[in-house]
Amino acid sequence: MKWEFQWQIFIKEVEIVDMSAASLGDLFYIAAFFLGGLGFAVGPFIIVYLLSPRKTRNIANKTSQFIECGMDPIGPAWIRYGMVFYLYALMFLAFDVDVLFLFPVAMAYNSGQFAGGIRDFVEVAIFVAILSLALVYAWKKGVFKWDRKVYHRQ
Amino acid sequence: MGSESIPSSIVQLSTVDKVLAIGRANSLWPMTFGLACCAIEMMAAGASRFDLSRFGAEVFRPSPRQCDVMIVAGTISKKMLPAVKTLYDQMPEPKWVIAMGNCAISGGPFKFAGQYGIVEGADTFLPVDIYIPGCPPRPEALIEGILELEEKITGNRRWPRVESGLSQP
């Protein structure tokens, strides 16, 4: 409460650019807290830089090896995946969102406010049917054939 | 065989170094890797019965970049030698090495004329600080090794030394 009050004072006085003695004090507090926070964040880095050993003893010059199990890595980590995985994940995402929308429907399906006989069921069926068209579309496009797609660049 | 002197920092203050040494000695983090049956004793030392955590050394780290102590627990085969070297290189300073068991000290029972698969002792390629004899050493021996290492780091022993019962009349 007191903080809010001081903050409002600060904002108001910045607006009207009236540097009275009280607002100068507030600015001093803010600057002090800012510097204190900065010191807590940056200070440990400086202390560690000054006090820690700067290099490590080597016997095989492998300090910079990324893999930490001791074995030499075989090949780079940036290997190529088939495009098929991406399309498959995309289809999963479509139905993931579908289910996300069906959860609130399922929660409210039996409540008295919405229990309207066959109409609710038909609406849900229409919703699912429209989203299922995406499946039919992808099927037609051949997403589910597990072929490696080859794109030729002209 | 590497050097045993720790590379220096930019600022060196005697009192600060002493405080840092106490901190390092009381939170030695060993690396989680075992080469042979000594590793079983190492696991037992870390588990609840022997409870290495009483001495601050129970945090076995899965990455060499977080470790202070490499416990060479077992036979170093020549196949495994490059991996051990790499792990030692990846540990940040300050780092210490404990050779646990006869195999890590000298090759142990696998050392004979004409053997071709075993590195005869970790100190042929690592700066070993503490040797723990035994085949395998009991978990108490590993704890004693950790305490010896603490003594090497700080210059003080944490507990009074326990005299062997055999030497008493």
Tab-separated table of C-alpha atoms in Angstrom:
chain	number	residue	atom	x	y	z
A	1	MET	CA	0.000	0.000	0.000
A	2	LYS	CA	2.754	2.375	0.901
A	3	TRP	CA	4.731	1.299	-2.126
A	4	GLU	CA	1.772	1.921	-4.396
A	5	PHE	CA	1.348	5.315	-2.863
A	6	GLN	CA	4.980	6.234	-3.395
A	7	TRP	CA	4.868	4.868	-6.902
A	8	GLN	CA	1.849	7.028	-7.726
A	9	ILE	CA	3.654	10.028	-6.339
A	10	PHE	CA	6.633	9.189	-8.477
A	11	ILE	CA	4.597	8.825	-11.645
A	12	LYS	CA	2.643	11.996	-11.005
A	13	GLU	CA	5.759	14.005	-10.386
A	14	VAL	CA	7.498	12.676	-13.407
A	15	GLU	CA	4.470	13.730	-15.417
A	16	ILE	CA	4.498	17.298	-14.273
A	17	VAL	CA	8.333	17.482	-14.101
A	18	ASP	CA	8.238	18.989	-10.665
A	19	MET	CA	11.345	17.837	-8.816
A	20	SER	CA	10.521	18.579	-5.243
A	21	ALA	CA	12.662	17.223	-2.422
A	22	ALA	CA	10.386	14.219	-1.784
A	23	SER	CA	10.517	12.972	-5.350
A	24	LEU	CA	14.281	13.318	-5.421
A	25	GLY	CA	14.396	11.070	-2.401
A	26	ASP	CA	12.204	8.549	-4.178
A	27	LEU	CA	14.442	8.631	-7.208
A	28	PHE	CA	17.415	8.060	-4.958
A	29	TYR	CA	15.734	4.994	-3.443
A	30	ILE	CA	14.888	3.610	-6.843
A	31	ALA	CA	18.417	4.147	-8.089
A	32	ALA	CA	19.844	2.507	-4.978
A	33	PHE	CA	17.589	-0.536	-5.303
A	34	PHE	CA	18.351	-0.775	-9.014
A	35	LEU	CA	22.073	-0.702	-8.396
A	36	GLY	CA	21.722	-3.196	-5.560
A	37	GLY	CA	19.808	-5.596	-7.786
A	38	LEU	CA	22.319	-5.149	-10.562
A	39	GLY	CA	25.152	-5.847	-8.118
A	40	PHE	CA	23.500	-9.046	-6.951
A	41	ALA	CA	23.068	-10.188	-10.546
A	42	VAL	CA	26.441	-9.219	-11.989
A	43	GLY	CA	28.565	-9.460	-8.830
A	44	PRO	CA	28.792	-13.266	-8.697
A	45	PHE	CA	29.987	-13.345	-12.302
A	46	ILE	CA	32.789	-10.907	-11.492
A	47	ILE	CA	33.772	-12.764	-8.304
A	48	VAL	CA	33.840	-16.084	-10.120
A	49	TYR	CA	35.877	-14.584	-12.955
A	50	LEU	CA	38.481	-13.307	-10.520
A	51	LEU	CA	38.660	-16.280	-8.166
A	52	SER	CA	38.227	-19.358	-10.351
A	53	PRO	CA	41.120	-21.034	-12.158
A	54	ARG	CA	41.210	-19.681	-15.684
A	55	LYS	CA	42.081	-22.911	-17.490
A	56	THR	CA	41.818	-26.619	-16.898
A	57	ARG	CA	44.542	-29.224	-17.104
A	58	ASN	CA	44.499	-31.259	-20.289
A	59	ILE	CA	45.981	-34.573	-21.194
A	60	ALA	CA	44.242	-35.247	-24.503
A	61	ASN	CA	43.042	-31.734	-25.507
A	62	LYS	CA	39.406	-32.781	-25.421
A	63	THR	CA	38.056	-30.036	-23.150
A	64	SER	CA	35.986	-28.513	-25.920
A	65	GLN	CA	34.335	-31.753	-26.951
A	66	PHE	CA	30.588	-31.250	-26.659
A	67	ILE	CA	29.625	-34.821	-25.875
A	68	GLU	CA	30.183	-35.527	-22.190
A	69	CYS	CA	30.222	-39.323	-22.133
A	70	GLY	CA	33.874	-39.612	-23.077
A	71	MET	CA	33.286	-41.192	-26.472
A	72	ASP	CA	34.026	-39.384	-29.693
A	73	PRO	CA	30.764	-38.410	-31.363
A	74	ILE	CA	29.993	-40.096	-34.673
A	75	GLY	CA	28.819	-37.545	-37.230
A	76	PRO	CA	27.234	-34.157	-36.561
A	77	ALA	CA	24.124	-33.639	-34.458
A	78	TRP	CA	22.429	-31.706	-37.281
A	79	ILE	CA	21.162	-34.743	-39.139
A	80	ARG	CA	18.245	-34.544	-41.602
A	81	TYR	CA	14.868	-36.038	-40.830
A	82	GLY	CA	12.401	-37.144	-43.452
A	83	MET	CA	9.704	-34.602	-44.341
A	84	VAL	CA	7.151	-37.311	-43.552
A	85	PHE	CA	7.607	-36.827	-39.815
A	86	TYR	CA	6.736	-33.151	-40.124
A	87	LEU	CA	3.506	-33.745	-42.028
A	88	TYR	CA	2.516	-36.478	-39.620
A	89	ALA	CA	3.093	-34.167	-36.647
A	90	LEU	CA	1.033	-31.507	-38.364
A	91	MET	CA	-1.891	-33.878	-38.729
A	92	PHE	CA	-1.574	-34.824	-35.094
A	93	LEU	CA	-1.689	-31.156	-34.184
A	94	ALA	CA	-4.966	-30.651	-36.082
A	95	PHE	CA	-6.622	-33.383	-34.064
A	96	ASP	CA	-4.999	-32.253	-30.877
A	97	VAL	CA	-6.740	-28.897	-31.206
A	98	ASP	CA	-9.909	-30.740	-32.155
A	99	VAL	CA	-9.853	-32.653	-28.871
A	100	LEU	CA	-9.053	-29.425	-27.035
A	101	PHE	CA	-12.336	-27.967	-28.275
A	102	LEU	CA	-14.247	-31.150	-27.445
A	103	PHE	CA	-13.254	-31.157	-23.772
A	104	PRO	CA	-15.478	-28.207	-22.734
A	105	VAL	CA	-18.317	-29.731	-24.773
A	106	ALA	CA	-17.917	-32.995	-22.910
A	107	MET	CA	-17.858	-31.148	-19.598
A	108	ALA	CA	-21.057	-29.265	-20.324
A	109	TYR	CA	-22.829	-31.975	-22.294
A	110	ASN	CA	-24.951	-33.308	-19.429
A	111	SER	CA	-25.664	-30.057	-17.624
A	112	GLY	CA	-29.261	-28.982	-17.482
A	113	GLN	CA	-28.627	-25.781	-19.357
A	114	PHE	CA	-27.590	-27.540	-22.552
A	115	ALA	CA	-29.325	-30.916	-22.362
A	116	GLY	CA	-31.445	-30.409	-25.446
A	117	GLY	CA	-31.847	-33.891	-26.796
A	118	ILE	CA	-30.482	-34.717	-30.233
A	119	ARG	CA	-29.430	-31.194	-31.239
A	120	ASP	CA	-26.235	-31.111	-29.160
A	121	PHE	CA	-25.149	-34.415	-30.517
A	122	VAL	CA	-25.709	-33.262	-34.082
A	123	GLU	CA	-23.714	-30.105	-33.492
A	124	VAL	CA	-20.779	-32.024	-32.106
A	125	ALA	CA	-21.013	-34.463	-34.995
A	126	ILE	CA	-20.963	-31.595	-37.502
A	127	PHE	CA	-17.929	-30.068	-35.791
A	128	VAL	CA	-16.001	-33.327	-35.841
A	129	ALA	CA	-17.076	-34.011	-39.432
A	130	ILE	CA	-15.783	-30.641	-40.642
A	131	LEU	CA	-12.450	-31.221	-38.924
A	132	SER	CA	-12.323	-34.729	-40.315
A	133	LEU	CA	-12.335	-33.208	-43.786
A	134	ALA	CA	-8.736	-32.186	-43.008
A	135	LEU	CA	-7.973	-35.851	-42.558
A	136	VAL	CA	-9.602	-36.702	-45.860
A	137	TYR	CA	-7.670	-33.897	-47.542
A	138	ALA	CA	-4.368	-35.118	-46.107
A	139	TRP	CA	-5.204	-38.662	-47.051
A	140	LYS	CA	-5.897	-37.521	-50.611
A	141	LYS	CA	-2.582	-35.656	-50.652
A	142	GLY	CA	-0.811	-38.854	-49.626
A	143	VAL	CA	0.450	-37.819	-46.175
A	144	PHE	CA	-0.178	-41.269	-44.770
A	145	LYS	CA	1.836	-43.056	-47.380
A	146	TRP	CA	5.174	-43.436	-45.658
A	147	ASP	CA	7.151	-42.392	-48.712
A	148	ARG	CA	10.222	-40.314	-48.607
A	149	LYS	CA	9.299	-37.247	-50.595
A	150	VAL	CA	11.871	-36.019	-53.033
A	151	TYR	CA	11.779	-32.447	-54.196
A	152	HIS	CA	13.782	-31.535	-57.226
A	153	ARG	CA	15.047	-28.054	-57.369
A	154	GLN	CA	14.881	-26.584	-60.837
B	1	MET	CA	51.012	-37.978	-16.513
B	2	GLY	CA	49.629	-34.511	-16.042
B	3	SER	CA	50.799	-31.882	-13.644
B	4	GLU	CA	49.514	-31.839	-10.085
B	5	SER	CA	49.540	-28.070	-9.635
B	6	ILE	CA	46.186	-26.381	-9.981
B	7	PRO	CA	46.145	-23.579	-12.583
B	8	SER	CA	45.965	-20.240	-10.837
B	9	SER	CA	43.191	-17.687	-10.769
B	10	ILE	CA	43.523	-13.984	-11.582
B	11	VAL	CA	43.212	-12.821	-7.982
B	12	GLN	CA	44.960	-14.790	-5.276
B	13	LEU	CA	44.330	-13.954	-1.653
B	14	SER	CA	45.603	-16.350	0.981
B	15	THR	CA	42.583	-16.070	3.274
B	16	VAL	CA	40.103	-16.353	0.409
B	17	ASP	CA	41.951	-19.379	-0.895
B	18	LYS	CA	41.688	-21.024	2.518
B	19	VAL	CA	37.955	-20.377	2.671
B	20	LEU	CA	37.521	-21.684	-0.868
B	21	ALA	CA	39.550	-24.773	0.006
B	22	ILE	CA	37.279	-25.509	2.960
B	23	GLY	CA	34.245	-25.115	0.714
B	24	ARG	CA	35.725	-27.340	-1.951
B	25	ALA	CA	36.855	-30.006	0.517
B	26	ASN	CA	33.442	-30.231	2.127
B	27	SER	CA	31.513	-30.547	-1.105
B	28	LEU	CA	33.578	-32.823	-3.295
B	29	TRP	CA	31.445	-33.923	-6.210
B	30	PRO	CA	32.634	-37.192	-7.704
B	31	MET	CA	31.894	-38.280	-11.234
B	32	THR	CA	29.415	-41.083	-11.832
B	33	PHE	CA	31.454	-43.594	-13.685
B	34	GLY	CA	32.749	-46.982	-12.791
B	35	LEU	CA	35.058	-49.169	-14.800
B	36	ALA	CA	34.812	-52.471	-12.942
B	37	CYS	CA	33.783	-54.086	-9.676
B	38	CYS	CA	35.222	-51.255	-7.539
B	39	ALA	CA	32.280	-49.230	-8.823
B	40	ILE	CA	29.955	-51.546	-6.907
B	41	GLU	CA	31.758	-50.610	-3.699
B	42	MET	CA	31.567	-46.962	-4.782
B	43	MET	CA	27.784	-47.309	-5.154
B	44	ALA	CA	27.617	-48.923	-1.729
B	45	ALA	CA	29.607	-46.031	-0.296
B	46	GLY	CA	27.082	-43.605	-1.776
B	47	ALA	CA	24.046	-45.550	-0.564
B	48	SER	CA	22.434	-45.310	2.827
B	49	ARG	CA	24.413	-47.887	4.805
B	50	PHE	CA	27.802	-46.211	4.427
B	51	ASP	CA	26.345	-42.829	3.463
B	52	LEU	CA	29.078	-40.826	1.808
B	53	SER	CA	26.791	-37.799	2.063
B	54	ARG	CA	27.857	-37.397	5.672
B	55	PHE	CA	31.069	-36.010	4.204
B	56	GLY	CA	29.492	-33.932	1.454
B	57	ALA	CA	30.732	-36.144	-1.351
B	58	GLU	CA	27.521	-37.929	-2.302
B	59	VAL	CA	26.561	-35.757	-5.261
B	60	PHE	CA	27.708	-38.056	-8.039
B	61	ARG	CA	27.405	-35.902	-11.136
B	62	PRO	CA	26.547	-37.430	-14.508
B	63	SER	CA	28.490	-34.756	-16.403
B	64	PRO	CA	32.238	-34.219	-16.094
B	65	ARG	CA	31.705	-30.468	-16.348
B	66	GLN	CA	30.112	-30.449	-12.894
B	67	CYS	CA	32.639	-32.690	-11.153
B	68	ASP	CA	35.514	-32.109	-8.765
B	69	VAL	CA	36.762	-35.630	-8.192
B	70	MET	CA	37.318	-38.381	-10.685
B	71	ILE	CA	37.195	-41.715	-8.861
B	72	VAL	CA	38.899	-44.165	-11.182
B	73	ALA	CA	37.026	-47.180	-9.857
B	74	GLY	CA	38.271	-50.238	-11.625
B	75	THR	CA	40.422	-51.653	-14.361
B	76	ILE	CA	41.323	-49.212	-17.111
B	77	SER	CA	41.321	-51.197	-20.299
B	78	LYS	CA	43.132	-49.765	-23.280
B	79	LYS	CA	39.775	-49.470	-25.050
B	80	MET	CA	38.527	-47.249	-22.245
B	81	LEU	CA	41.679	-45.147	-21.961
B	82	PRO	CA	40.689	-42.397	-24.456
B	83	ALA	CA	37.298	-42.033	-22.750
B	84	VAL	CA	38.875	-41.586	-19.326
B	85	LYS	CA	41.305	-39.042	-20.760
B	86	THR	CA	38.447	-37.119	-22.384
B	87	LEU	CA	36.437	-37.096	-19.173
B	88	TYR	CA	39.420	-35.781	-17.237
B	89	ASP	CA	39.915	-33.029	-19.793
B	90	GLN	CA	36.284	-32.013	-19.560
B	91	MET	CA	36.344	-31.578	-15.796
B	92	PRO	CA	36.786	-27.946	-14.719
B	93	GLU	CA	39.449	-26.884	-12.256
B	94	PRO	CA	40.020	-27.556	-9.441
B	95	LYS	CA	39.929	-31.296	-10.018
B	96	TRP	CA	41.351	-34.269	-8.228
B	97	VAL	CA	41.780	-37.918	-9.073
B	98	ILE	CA	41.353	-40.880	-6.751
B	99	ALA	CA	42.758	-44.199	-7.917
B	100	MET	CA	40.447	-46.723	-6.259
B	101	GLY	CA	41.506	-50.339	-6.083
B	102	ASN	CA	44.553	-52.265	-7.135
B	103	CYS	CA	43.690	-52.154	-10.846
B	104	ALA	CA	43.625	-48.381	-10.887
B	105	ILE	CA	46.823	-48.245	-8.859
B	106	SER	CA	48.995	-50.650	-10.797
B	107	GLY	CA	46.912	-52.967	-12.961
B	108	GLY	CA	46.224	-55.309	-10.073
B	109	PRO	CA	45.694	-58.978	-10.849
B	110	PHE	CA	45.660	-58.294	-14.578
B	111	LYS	CA	49.273	-57.228	-14.667
B	112	PHE	CA	51.472	-60.005	-15.945
B	113	ALA	CA	54.195	-60.381	-18.507
B	114	GLY	CA	52.701	-60.217	-21.965
B	115	GLN	CA	49.322	-58.718	-21.097
B	116	TYR	CA	48.025	-56.496	-23.863
B	117	GLY	CA	44.655	-55.081	-22.785
B	118	ILE	CA	45.154	-53.231	-19.526
B	119	VAL	CA	46.618	-49.860	-18.612
B	120	GLU	CA	48.906	-50.566	-15.677
B	121	GLY	CA	47.788	-47.898	-13.264
B	122	ALA	CA	45.897	-44.619	-13.569
B	123	ASP	CA	49.025	-42.671	-12.661
B	124	THR	CA	50.595	-43.586	-15.985
B	125	PHE	CA	48.444	-40.873	-17.580
B	126	LEU	CA	46.581	-39.017	-14.780
B	127	PRO	CA	47.845	-36.899	-11.871
B	128	VAL	CA	46.534	-39.145	-9.116
B	129	ASP	CA	46.059	-37.527	-5.698
B	130	ILE	CA	44.868	-40.398	-3.530
B	131	TYR	CA	45.477	-44.127	-3.833
B	132	ILE	CA	43.034	-46.511	-2.148
B	133	PRO	CA	44.385	-50.061	-2.033
B	134	GLY	CA	42.124	-53.082	-1.945
B	135	CYS	CA	40.591	-55.545	-4.349
B	136	PRO	CA	38.045	-54.074	-4.163
B	137	PRO	CA	38.426	-51.595	-1.293
B	138	ARG	CA	35.555	-51.576	1.153
B	139	PRO	CA	33.287	-48.513	1.202
B	140	GLU	CA	34.938	-47.427	4.444
B	141	ALA	CA	38.215	-47.340	2.553
B	142	LEU	CA	36.694	-45.048	-0.084
B	143	ILE	CA	35.366	-42.786	2.667
B	144	GLU	CA	38.828	-42.743	4.182
B	145	GLY	CA	40.186	-41.818	0.769
B	146	ILE	CA	37.739	-38.905	0.543
B	147	LEU	CA	38.821	-37.759	4.016
B	148	GLU	CA	42.473	-37.987	2.959
B	149	LEU	CA	41.673	-35.862	-0.073
B	150	GLU	CA	39.953	-33.318	2.164
B	151	GLU	CA	43.075	-33.259	4.280
B	152	LYS	CA	45.173	-32.723	1.188
B	153	ILE	CA	42.977	-29.791	0.110
B	154	THR	CA	42.586	-27.973	3.420
B	155	GLY	CA	45.565	-29.196	5.415
B	156	ASN	CA	43.325	-30.278	8.280
B	157	ARG	CA	41.751	-33.618	8.960
B	158	ARG	CA	38.041	-33.507	9.601
B	159	TRP	CA	37.918	-36.363	12.133
B	160	PRO	CA	40.541	-37.805	14.456
B	161	ARG	CA	42.397	-40.628	12.782
B	162	VAL	CA	41.135	-44.033	13.825
B	163	GLU	CA	43.952	-46.331	14.886
B	164	SER	CA	43.958	-49.824	13.542
B	165	GLY	CA	42.817	-52.436	16.035
B	166	LEU	CA	45.534	-54.820	14.909
B	167	SER	CA	48.420	-52.703	16.109
B	168	GLN	CA	47.206	-52.685	19.692
B	169	PRO	CA	48.759	-55.296	22.008
